[in-house]
PDB file of C-alpha atoms (C1' of nucleotides) in Angstrom:
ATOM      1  CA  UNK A 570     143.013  69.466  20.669  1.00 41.00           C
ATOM      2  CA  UNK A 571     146.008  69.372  18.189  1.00 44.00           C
ATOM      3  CA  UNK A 572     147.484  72.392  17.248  1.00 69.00           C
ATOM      4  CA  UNK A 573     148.352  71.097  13.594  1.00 83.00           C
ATOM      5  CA  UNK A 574     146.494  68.135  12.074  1.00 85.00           C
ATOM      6  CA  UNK A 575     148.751  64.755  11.553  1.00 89.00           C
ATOM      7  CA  UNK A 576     151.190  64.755   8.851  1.00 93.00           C
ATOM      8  CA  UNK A 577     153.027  61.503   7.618  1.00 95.00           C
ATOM      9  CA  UNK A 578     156.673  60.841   7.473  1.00 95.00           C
ATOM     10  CA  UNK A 579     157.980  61.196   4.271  1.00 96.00           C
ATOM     11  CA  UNK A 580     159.084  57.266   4.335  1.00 95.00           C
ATOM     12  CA  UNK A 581     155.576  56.561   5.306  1.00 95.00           C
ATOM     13  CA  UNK A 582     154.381  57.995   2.118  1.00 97.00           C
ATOM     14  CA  UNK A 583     152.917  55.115  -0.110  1.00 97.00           C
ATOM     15  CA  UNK A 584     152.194  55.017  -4.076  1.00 98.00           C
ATOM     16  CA  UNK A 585     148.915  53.319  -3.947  1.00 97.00           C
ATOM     17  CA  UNK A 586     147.411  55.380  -1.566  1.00 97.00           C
ATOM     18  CA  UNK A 587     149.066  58.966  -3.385  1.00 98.00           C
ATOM     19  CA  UNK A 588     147.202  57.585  -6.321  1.00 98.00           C
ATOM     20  CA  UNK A 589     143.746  56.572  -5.131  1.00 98.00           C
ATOM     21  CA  UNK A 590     143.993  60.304  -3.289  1.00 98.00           C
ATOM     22  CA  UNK A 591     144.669  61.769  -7.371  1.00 98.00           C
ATOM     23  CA  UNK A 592     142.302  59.683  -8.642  1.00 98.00           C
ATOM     24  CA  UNK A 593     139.618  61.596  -7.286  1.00 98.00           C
ATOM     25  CA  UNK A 594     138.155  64.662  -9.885  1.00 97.00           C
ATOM     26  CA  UNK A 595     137.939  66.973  -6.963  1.00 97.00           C
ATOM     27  CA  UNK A 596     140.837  65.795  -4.991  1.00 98.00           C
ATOM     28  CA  UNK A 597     142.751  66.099  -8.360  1.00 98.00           C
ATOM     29  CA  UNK A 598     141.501  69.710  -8.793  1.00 97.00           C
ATOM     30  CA  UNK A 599     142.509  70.890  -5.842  1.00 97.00           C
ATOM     31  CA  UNK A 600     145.768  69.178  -6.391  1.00 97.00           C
ATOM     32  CA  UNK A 601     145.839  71.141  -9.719  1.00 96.00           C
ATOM     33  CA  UNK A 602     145.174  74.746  -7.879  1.00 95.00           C
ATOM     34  CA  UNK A 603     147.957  74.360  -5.438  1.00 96.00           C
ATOM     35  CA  UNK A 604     150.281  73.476  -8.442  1.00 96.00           C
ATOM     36  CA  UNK A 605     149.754  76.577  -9.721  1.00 94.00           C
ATOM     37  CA  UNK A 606     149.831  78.452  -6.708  1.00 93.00           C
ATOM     38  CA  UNK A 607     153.483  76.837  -6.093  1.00 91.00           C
ATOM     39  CA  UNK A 608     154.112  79.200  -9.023  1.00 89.00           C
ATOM     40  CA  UNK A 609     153.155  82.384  -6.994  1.00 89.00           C
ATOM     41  CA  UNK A 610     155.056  80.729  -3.753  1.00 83.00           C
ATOM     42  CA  UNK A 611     151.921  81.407  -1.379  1.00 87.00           C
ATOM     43  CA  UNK A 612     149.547  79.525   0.421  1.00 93.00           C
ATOM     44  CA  UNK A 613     145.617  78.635  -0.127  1.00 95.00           C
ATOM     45  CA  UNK A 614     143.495  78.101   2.479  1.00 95.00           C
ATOM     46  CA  UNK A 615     139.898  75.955   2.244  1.00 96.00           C
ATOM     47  CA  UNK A 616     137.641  79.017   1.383  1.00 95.00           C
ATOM     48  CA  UNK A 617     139.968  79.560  -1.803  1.00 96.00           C
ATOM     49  CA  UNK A 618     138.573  76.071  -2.978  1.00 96.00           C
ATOM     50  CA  UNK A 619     134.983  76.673  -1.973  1.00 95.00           C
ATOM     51  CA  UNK A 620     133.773  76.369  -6.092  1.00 94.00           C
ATOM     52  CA  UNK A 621     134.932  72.952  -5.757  1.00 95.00           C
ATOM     53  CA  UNK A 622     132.600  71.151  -3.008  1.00 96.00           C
ATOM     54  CA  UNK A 623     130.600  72.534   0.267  1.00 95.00           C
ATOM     55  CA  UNK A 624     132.859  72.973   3.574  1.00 96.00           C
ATOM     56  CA  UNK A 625     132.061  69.479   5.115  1.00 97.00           C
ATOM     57  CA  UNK A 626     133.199  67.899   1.776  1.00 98.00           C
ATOM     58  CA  UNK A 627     135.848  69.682   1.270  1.00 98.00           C
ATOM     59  CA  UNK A 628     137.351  69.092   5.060  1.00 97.00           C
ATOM     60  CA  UNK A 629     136.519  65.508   3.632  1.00 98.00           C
ATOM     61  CA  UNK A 630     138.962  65.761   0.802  1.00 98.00           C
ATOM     62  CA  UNK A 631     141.961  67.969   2.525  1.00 98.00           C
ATOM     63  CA  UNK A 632     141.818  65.136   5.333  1.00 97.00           C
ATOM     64  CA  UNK A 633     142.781  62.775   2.606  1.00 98.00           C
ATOM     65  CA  UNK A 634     145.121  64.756   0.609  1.00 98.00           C
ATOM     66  CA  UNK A 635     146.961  65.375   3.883  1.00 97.00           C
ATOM     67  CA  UNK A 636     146.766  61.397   5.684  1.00 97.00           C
ATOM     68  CA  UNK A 637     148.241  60.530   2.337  1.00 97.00           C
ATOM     69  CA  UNK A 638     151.130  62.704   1.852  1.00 97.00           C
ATOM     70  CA  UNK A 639     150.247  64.972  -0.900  1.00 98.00           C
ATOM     71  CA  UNK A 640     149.363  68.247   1.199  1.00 97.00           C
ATOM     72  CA  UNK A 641     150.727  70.398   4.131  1.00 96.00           C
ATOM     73  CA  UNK A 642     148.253  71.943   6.387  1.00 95.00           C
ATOM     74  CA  UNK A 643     149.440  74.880   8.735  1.00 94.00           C
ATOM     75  CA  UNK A 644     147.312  76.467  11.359  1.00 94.00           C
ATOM     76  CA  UNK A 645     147.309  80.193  11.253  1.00 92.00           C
ATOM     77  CA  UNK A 646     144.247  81.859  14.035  1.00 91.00           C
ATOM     78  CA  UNK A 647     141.478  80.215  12.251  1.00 92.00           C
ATOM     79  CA  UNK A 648     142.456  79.699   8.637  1.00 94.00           C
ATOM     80  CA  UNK A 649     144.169  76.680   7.484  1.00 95.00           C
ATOM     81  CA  UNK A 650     147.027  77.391   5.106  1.00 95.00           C
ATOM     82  CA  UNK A 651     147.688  74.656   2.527  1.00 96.00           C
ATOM     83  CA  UNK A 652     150.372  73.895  -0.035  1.00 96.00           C
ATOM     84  CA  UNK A 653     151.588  70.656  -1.783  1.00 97.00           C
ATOM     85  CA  UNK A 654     154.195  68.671  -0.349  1.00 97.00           C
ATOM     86  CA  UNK A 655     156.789  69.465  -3.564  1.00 97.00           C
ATOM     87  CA  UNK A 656     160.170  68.050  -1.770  1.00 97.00           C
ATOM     88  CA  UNK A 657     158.808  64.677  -0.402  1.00 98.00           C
ATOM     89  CA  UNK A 658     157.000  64.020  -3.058  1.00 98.00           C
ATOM     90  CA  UNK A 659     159.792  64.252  -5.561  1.00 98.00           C
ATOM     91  CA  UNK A 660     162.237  62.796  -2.996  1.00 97.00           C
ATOM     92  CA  UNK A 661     159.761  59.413  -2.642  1.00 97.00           C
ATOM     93  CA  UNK A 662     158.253  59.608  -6.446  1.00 98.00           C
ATOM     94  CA  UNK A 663     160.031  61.039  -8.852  1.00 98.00           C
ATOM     95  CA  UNK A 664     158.426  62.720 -11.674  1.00 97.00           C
ATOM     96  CA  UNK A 665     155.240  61.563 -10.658  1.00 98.00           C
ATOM     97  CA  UNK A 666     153.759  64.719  -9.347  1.00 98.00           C
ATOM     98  CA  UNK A 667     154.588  66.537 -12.227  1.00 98.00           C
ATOM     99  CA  UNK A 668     153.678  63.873 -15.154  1.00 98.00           C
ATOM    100  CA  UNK A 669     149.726  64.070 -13.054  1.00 98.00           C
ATOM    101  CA  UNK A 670     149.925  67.779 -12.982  1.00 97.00           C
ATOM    102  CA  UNK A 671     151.048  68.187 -16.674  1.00 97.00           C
ATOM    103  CA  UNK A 672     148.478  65.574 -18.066  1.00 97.00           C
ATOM    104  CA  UNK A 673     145.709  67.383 -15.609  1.00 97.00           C
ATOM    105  CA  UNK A 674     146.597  70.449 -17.527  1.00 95.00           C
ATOM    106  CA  UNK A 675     146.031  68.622 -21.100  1.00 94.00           C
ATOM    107  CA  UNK A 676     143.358  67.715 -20.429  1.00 91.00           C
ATOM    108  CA  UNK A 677     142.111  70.480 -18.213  1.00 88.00           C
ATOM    109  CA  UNK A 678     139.113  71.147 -20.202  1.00 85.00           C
ATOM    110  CA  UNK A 679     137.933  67.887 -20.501  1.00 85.00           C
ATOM    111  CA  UNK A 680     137.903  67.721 -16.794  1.00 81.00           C
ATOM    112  CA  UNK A 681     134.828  69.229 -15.481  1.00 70.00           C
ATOM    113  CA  UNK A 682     133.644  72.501 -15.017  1.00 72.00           C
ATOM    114  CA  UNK A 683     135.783  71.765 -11.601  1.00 76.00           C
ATOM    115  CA  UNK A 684     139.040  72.996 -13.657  1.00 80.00           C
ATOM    116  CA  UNK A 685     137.991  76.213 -15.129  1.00 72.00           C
ATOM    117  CA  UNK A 686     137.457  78.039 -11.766  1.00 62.00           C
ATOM    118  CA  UNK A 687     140.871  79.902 -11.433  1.00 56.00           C
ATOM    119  CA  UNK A 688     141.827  80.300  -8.067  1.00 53.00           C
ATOM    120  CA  UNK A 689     145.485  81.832  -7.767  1.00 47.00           C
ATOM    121  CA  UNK A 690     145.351  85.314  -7.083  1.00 43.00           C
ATOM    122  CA  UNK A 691     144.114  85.098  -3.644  1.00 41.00           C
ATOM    123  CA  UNK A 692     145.715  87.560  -0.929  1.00 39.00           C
ATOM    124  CA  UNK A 693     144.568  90.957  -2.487  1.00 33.00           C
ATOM    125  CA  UNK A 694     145.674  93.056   0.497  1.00 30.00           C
TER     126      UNK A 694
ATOM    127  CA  UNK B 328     129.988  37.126 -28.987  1.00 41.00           C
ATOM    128  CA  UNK B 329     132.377  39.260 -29.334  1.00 44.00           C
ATOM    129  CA  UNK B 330     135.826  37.865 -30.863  1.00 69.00           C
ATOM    130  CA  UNK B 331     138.015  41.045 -29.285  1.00 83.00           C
ATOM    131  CA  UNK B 332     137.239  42.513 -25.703  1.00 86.00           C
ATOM    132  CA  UNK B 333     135.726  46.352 -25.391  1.00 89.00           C
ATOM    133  CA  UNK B 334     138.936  48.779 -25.474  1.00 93.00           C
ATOM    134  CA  UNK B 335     138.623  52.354 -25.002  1.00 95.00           C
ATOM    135  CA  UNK B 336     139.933  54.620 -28.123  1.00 96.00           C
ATOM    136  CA  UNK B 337     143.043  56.765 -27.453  1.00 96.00           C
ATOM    137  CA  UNK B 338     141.172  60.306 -26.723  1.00 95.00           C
ATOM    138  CA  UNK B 339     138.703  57.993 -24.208  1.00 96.00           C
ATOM    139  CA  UNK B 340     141.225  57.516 -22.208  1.00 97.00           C
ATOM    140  CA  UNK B 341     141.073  59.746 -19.117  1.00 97.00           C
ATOM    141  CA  UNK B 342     143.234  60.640 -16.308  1.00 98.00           C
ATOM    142  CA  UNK B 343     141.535  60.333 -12.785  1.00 97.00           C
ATOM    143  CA  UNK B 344     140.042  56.686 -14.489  1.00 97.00           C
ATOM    144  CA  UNK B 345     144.110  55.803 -15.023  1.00 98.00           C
ATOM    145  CA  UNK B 346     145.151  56.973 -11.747  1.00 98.00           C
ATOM    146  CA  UNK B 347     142.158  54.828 -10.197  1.00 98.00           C
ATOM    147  CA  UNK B 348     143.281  51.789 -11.873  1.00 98.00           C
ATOM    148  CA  UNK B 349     146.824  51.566 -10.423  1.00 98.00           C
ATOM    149  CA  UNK B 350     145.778  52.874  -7.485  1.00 98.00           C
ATOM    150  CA  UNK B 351     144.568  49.060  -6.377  1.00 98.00           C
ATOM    151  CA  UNK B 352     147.860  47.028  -5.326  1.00 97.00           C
ATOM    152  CA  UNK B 353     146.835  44.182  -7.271  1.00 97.00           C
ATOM    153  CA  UNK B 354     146.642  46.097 -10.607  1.00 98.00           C
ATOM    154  CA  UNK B 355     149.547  47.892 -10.192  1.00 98.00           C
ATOM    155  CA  UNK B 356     151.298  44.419 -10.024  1.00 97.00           C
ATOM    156  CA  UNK B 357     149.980  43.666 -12.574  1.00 97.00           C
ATOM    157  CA  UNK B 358     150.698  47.085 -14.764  1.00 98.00           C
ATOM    158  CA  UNK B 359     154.282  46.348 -13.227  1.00 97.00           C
ATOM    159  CA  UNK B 360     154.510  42.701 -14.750  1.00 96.00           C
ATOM    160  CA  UNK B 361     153.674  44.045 -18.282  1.00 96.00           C
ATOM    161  CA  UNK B 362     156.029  46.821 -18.101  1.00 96.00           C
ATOM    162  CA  UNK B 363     158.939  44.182 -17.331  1.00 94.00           C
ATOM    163  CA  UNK B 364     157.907  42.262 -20.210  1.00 93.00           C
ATOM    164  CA  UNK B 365     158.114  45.147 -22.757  1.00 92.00           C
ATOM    165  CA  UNK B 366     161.762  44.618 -22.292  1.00 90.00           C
ATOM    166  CA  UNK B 367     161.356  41.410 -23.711  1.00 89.00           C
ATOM    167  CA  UNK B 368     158.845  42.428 -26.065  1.00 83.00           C
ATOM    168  CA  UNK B 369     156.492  39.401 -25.641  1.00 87.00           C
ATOM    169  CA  UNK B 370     153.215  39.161 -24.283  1.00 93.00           C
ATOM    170  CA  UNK B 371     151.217  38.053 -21.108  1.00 96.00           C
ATOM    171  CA  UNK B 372     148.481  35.725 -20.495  1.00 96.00           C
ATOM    172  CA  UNK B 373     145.916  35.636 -17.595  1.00 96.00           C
ATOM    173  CA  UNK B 374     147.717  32.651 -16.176  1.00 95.00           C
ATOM    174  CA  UNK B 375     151.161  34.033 -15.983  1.00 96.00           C
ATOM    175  CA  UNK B 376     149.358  36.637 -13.006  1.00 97.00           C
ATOM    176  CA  UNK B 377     148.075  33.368 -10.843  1.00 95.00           C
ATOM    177  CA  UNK B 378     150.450  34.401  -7.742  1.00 95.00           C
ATOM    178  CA  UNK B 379     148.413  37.539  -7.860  1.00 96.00           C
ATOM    179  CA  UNK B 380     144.833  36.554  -7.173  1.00 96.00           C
ATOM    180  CA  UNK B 381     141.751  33.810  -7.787  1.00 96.00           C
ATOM    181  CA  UNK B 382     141.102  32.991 -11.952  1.00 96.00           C
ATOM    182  CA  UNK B 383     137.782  35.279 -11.375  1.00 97.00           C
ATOM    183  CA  UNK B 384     139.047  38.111  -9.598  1.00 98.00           C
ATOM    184  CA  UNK B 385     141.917  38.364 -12.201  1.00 98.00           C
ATOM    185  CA  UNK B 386     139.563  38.378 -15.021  1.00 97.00           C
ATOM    186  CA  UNK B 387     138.134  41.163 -13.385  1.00 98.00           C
ATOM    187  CA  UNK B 388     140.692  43.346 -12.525  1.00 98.00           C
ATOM    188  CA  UNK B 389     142.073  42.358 -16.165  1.00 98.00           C
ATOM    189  CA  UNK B 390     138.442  44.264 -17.353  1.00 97.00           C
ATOM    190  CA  UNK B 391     139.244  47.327 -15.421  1.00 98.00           C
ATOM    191  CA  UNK B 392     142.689  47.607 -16.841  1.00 98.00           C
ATOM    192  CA  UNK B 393     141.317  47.489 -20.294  1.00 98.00           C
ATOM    193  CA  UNK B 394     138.243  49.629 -19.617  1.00 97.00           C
ATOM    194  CA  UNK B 395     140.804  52.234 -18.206  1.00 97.00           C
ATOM    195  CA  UNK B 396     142.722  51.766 -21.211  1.00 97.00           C
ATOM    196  CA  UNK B 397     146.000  50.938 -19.705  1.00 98.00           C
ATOM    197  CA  UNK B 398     146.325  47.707 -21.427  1.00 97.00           C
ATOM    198  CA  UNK B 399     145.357  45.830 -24.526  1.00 96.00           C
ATOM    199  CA  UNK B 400     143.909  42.374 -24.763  1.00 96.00           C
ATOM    200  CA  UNK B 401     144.639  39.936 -27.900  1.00 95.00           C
ATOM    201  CA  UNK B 402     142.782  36.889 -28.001  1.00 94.00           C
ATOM    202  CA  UNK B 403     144.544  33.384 -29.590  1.00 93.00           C
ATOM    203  CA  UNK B 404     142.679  30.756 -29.141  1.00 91.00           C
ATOM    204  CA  UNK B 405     141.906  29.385 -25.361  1.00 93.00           C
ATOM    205  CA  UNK B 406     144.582  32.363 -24.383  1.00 94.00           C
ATOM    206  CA  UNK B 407     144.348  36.506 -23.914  1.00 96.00           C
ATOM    207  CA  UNK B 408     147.561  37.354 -24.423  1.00 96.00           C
ATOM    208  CA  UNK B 409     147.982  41.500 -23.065  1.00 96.00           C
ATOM    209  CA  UNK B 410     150.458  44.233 -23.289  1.00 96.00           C
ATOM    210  CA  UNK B 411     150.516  47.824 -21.925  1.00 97.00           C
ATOM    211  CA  UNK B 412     148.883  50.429 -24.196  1.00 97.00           C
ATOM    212  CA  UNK B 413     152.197  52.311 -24.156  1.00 97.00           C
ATOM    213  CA  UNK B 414     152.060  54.478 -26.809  1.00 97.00           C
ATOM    214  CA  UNK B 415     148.882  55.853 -26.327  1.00 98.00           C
ATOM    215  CA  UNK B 416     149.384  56.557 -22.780  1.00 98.00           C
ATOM    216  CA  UNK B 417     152.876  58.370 -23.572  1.00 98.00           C
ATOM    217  CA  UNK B 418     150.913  60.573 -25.867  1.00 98.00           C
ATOM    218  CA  UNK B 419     148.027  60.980 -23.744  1.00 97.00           C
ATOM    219  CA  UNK B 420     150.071  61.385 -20.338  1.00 98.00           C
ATOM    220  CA  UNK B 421     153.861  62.008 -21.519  1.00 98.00           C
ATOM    221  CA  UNK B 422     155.845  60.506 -18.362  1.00 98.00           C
ATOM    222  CA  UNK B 423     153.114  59.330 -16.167  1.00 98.00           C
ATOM    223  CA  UNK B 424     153.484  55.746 -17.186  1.00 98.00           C
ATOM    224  CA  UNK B 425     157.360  55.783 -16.524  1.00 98.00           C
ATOM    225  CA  UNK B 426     156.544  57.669 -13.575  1.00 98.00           C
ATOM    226  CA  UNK B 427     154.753  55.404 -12.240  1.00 98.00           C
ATOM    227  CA  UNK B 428     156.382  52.162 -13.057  1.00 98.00           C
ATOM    228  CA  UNK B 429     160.055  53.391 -11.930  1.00 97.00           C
ATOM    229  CA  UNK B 430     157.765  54.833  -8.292  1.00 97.00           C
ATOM    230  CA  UNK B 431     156.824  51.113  -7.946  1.00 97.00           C
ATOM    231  CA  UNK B 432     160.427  49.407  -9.121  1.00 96.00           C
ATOM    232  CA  UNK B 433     161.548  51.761  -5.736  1.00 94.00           C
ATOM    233  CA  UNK B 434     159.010  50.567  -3.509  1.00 91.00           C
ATOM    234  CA  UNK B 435     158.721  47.105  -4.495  1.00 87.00           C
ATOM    235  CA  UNK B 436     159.636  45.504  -1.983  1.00 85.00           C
ATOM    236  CA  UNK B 437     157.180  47.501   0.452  1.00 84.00           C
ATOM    237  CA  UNK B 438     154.672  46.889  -2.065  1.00 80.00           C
ATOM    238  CA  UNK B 439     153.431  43.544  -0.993  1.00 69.00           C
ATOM    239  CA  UNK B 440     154.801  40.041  -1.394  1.00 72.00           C
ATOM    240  CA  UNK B 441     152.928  40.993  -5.266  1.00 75.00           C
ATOM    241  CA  UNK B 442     155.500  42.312  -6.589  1.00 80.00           C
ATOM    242  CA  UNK B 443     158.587  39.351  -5.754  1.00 72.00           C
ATOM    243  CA  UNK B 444     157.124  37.373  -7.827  1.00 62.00           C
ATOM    244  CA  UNK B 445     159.087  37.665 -11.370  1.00 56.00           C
ATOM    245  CA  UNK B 446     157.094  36.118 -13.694  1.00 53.00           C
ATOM    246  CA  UNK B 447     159.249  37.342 -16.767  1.00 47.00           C
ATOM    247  CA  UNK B 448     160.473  34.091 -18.747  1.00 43.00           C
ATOM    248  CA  UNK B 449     157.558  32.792 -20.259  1.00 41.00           C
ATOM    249  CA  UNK B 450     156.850  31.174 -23.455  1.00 39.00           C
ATOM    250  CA  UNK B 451     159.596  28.967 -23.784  1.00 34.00           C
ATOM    251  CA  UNK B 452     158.754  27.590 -27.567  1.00 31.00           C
TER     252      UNK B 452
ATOM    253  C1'  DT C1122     131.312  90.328  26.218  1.00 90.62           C
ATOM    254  C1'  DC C1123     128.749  88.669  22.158  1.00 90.62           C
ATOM    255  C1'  DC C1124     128.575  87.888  17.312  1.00 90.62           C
ATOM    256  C1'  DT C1125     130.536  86.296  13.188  1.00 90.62           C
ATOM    257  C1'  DA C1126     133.643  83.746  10.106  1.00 90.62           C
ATOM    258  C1'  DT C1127     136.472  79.638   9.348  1.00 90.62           C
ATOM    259  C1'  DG C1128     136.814  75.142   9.424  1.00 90.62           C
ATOM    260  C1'  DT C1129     136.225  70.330  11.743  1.00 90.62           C
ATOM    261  C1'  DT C1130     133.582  66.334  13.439  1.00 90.62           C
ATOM    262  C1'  DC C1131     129.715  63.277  13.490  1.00 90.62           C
ATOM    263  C1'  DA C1132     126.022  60.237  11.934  1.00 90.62           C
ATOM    264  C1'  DA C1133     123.517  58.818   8.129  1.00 90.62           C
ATOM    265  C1'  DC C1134     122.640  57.646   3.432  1.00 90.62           C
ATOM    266  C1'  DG C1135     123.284  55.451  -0.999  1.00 90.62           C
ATOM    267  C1'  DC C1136     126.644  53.831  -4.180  1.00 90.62           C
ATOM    268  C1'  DT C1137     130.693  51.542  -5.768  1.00 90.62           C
ATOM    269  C1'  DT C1138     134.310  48.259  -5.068  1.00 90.62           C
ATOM    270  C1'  DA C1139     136.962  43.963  -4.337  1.00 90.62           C
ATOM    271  C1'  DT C1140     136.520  39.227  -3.453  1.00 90.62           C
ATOM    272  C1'  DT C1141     134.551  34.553  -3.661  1.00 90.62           C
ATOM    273  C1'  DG C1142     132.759  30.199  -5.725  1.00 90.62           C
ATOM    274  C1'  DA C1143     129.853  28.124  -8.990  1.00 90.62           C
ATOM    275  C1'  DA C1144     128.266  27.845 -13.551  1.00 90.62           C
ATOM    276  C1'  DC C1145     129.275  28.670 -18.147  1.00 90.62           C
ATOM    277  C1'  DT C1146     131.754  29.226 -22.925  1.00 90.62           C
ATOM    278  C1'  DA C1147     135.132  28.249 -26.125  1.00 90.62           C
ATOM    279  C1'  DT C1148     139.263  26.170 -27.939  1.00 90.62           C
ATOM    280  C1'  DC C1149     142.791  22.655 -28.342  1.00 90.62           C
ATOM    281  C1'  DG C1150     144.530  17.912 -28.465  1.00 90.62           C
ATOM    282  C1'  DA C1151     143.975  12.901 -28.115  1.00 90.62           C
TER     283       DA C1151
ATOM    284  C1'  DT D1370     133.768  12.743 -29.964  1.00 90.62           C
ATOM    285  C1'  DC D1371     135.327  13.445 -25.470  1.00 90.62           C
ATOM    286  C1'  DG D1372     137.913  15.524 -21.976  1.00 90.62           C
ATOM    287  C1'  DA D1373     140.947  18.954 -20.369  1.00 90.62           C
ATOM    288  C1'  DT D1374     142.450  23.721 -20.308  1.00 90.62           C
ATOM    289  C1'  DA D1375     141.829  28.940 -20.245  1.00 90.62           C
ATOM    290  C1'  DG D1376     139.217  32.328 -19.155  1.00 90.62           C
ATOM    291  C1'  DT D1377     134.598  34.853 -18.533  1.00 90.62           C
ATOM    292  C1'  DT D1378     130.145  35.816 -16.360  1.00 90.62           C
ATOM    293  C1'  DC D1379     126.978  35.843 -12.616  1.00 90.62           C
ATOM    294  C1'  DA D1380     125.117  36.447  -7.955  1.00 90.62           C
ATOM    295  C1'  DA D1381     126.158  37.308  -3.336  1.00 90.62           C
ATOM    296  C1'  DT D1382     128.707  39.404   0.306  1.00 90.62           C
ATOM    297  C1'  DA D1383     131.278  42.666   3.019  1.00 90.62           C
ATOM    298  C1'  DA D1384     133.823  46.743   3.288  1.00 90.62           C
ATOM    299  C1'  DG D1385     134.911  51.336   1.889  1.00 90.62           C
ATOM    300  C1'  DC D1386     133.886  55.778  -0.303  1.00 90.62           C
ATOM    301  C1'  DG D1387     131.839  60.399  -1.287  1.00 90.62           C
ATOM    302  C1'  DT D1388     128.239  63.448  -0.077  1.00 90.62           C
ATOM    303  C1'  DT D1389     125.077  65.829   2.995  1.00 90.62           C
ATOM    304  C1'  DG D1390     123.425  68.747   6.918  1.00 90.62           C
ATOM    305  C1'  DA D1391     123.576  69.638  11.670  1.00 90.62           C
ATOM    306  C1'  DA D1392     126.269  70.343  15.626  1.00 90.62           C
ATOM    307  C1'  DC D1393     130.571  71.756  17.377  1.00 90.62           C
ATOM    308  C1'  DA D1394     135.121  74.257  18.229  1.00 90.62           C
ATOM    309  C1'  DT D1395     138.079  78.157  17.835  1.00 90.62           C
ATOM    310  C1'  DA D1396     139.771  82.752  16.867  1.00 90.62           C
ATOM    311  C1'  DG D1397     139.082  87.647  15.674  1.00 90.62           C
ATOM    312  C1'  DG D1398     136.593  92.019  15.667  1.00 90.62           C
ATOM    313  C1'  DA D1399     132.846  95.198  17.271  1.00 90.62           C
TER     314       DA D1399
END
DNA sequence: TCCTATGTTCAACGCTTATTGAACTATCGA
DNA sequence: TCGATAGTTCAATAAGCGTTGAACATAGGA
């Protein structure tokens, strides 16, 4: 089996698909939580997002937000460690990542209950 | 029946519905055609998007782009002339627009044969 | 070793989506 | 008035999507 799941290329990164991936409430959350996590400079894994969807779903979701570019997934015993995929992202799209995550933040309350479940602080070793 | 098509008001206009929209190839063409013509501050019709797709399948994708409220349909006669809703996405979304639009200007040409065709120029009165 | 926790994979379902052509509506010009 | 033009609406189809639970795989700790 593979050690770490499939990542594209940077190149192979495409717009539509990056924004059929955000255009997703849950997807979009969890985009949202590892934005501010970037903040902190650690990692979430899946359980951190459990609030959001049940395990099946969620391994739904991550699948996507990784085939499409927007997420890293690294292998650690077994947890998966997640964070966004800042460089590339800004390299391919400028401004893009941070115009979603801005107006996700506006309008944060308007955006289910799926946006008031504050994650960061994980890691309380 | 109704003189002026169903537009969304400025604080009904929501994120992960905006993201959806351009998230179809066809639509972002489209999005991308309007956003050359605010240069030259004139107006669309349905016909001037004919390279894109069937009369029917337009109309429809032209519903979801108003639904969304990412664009704004004027009817004149036999013609629906559109625009971009650009000011109440900037103030909605500051950058996302821009974001998006100058993400597609660097991948046009991997972004279909839909996006060669420059249909800027019309309305030669 | 066995048990538990973490997360993936699979099959199934119901729903939404994009696309098509045909029928329809409404306006303009001769 | 008649015909042509511009665009919408409708019904039908096929494909894709999100969600679910059950089964599976893997690693760590007792």
């Amino acid at each position: 089996m593979s050690r770490t799941p499939h990542h594209p290329t940077r190149e192979q990164i495409e717009l539509p698909t990056v924004l059929d991936c955000l255009s997703d409430p849950i997807r979009l959350a969890i985009v949202y939580q590892l934005a501010q996590q970037e903040r902190v400079s650690s990692e979430l894994c899946c359980g951190d997002f459990s609030a959001l969807a049940g395990k099946s779903n969620l391994a739904y979701h991550f699948a996507k937000l990784r085939e499409c570019g927007l997420m890293l997934t690294r292998v650690a015993g077994t947890n998966r460690f997640m964070r966004l995929r800042r460089e590339d992202l800004d390299a391919r799209f400028p401004g893009l990542l941070n115009a979603v995550i801005n107006s996700a933040a506006r309008d944060a309350g308007r955006l289910q209950p799926l946006f008031e479940c504050e994650t960061v602080g994980a890691e309380g070793s």
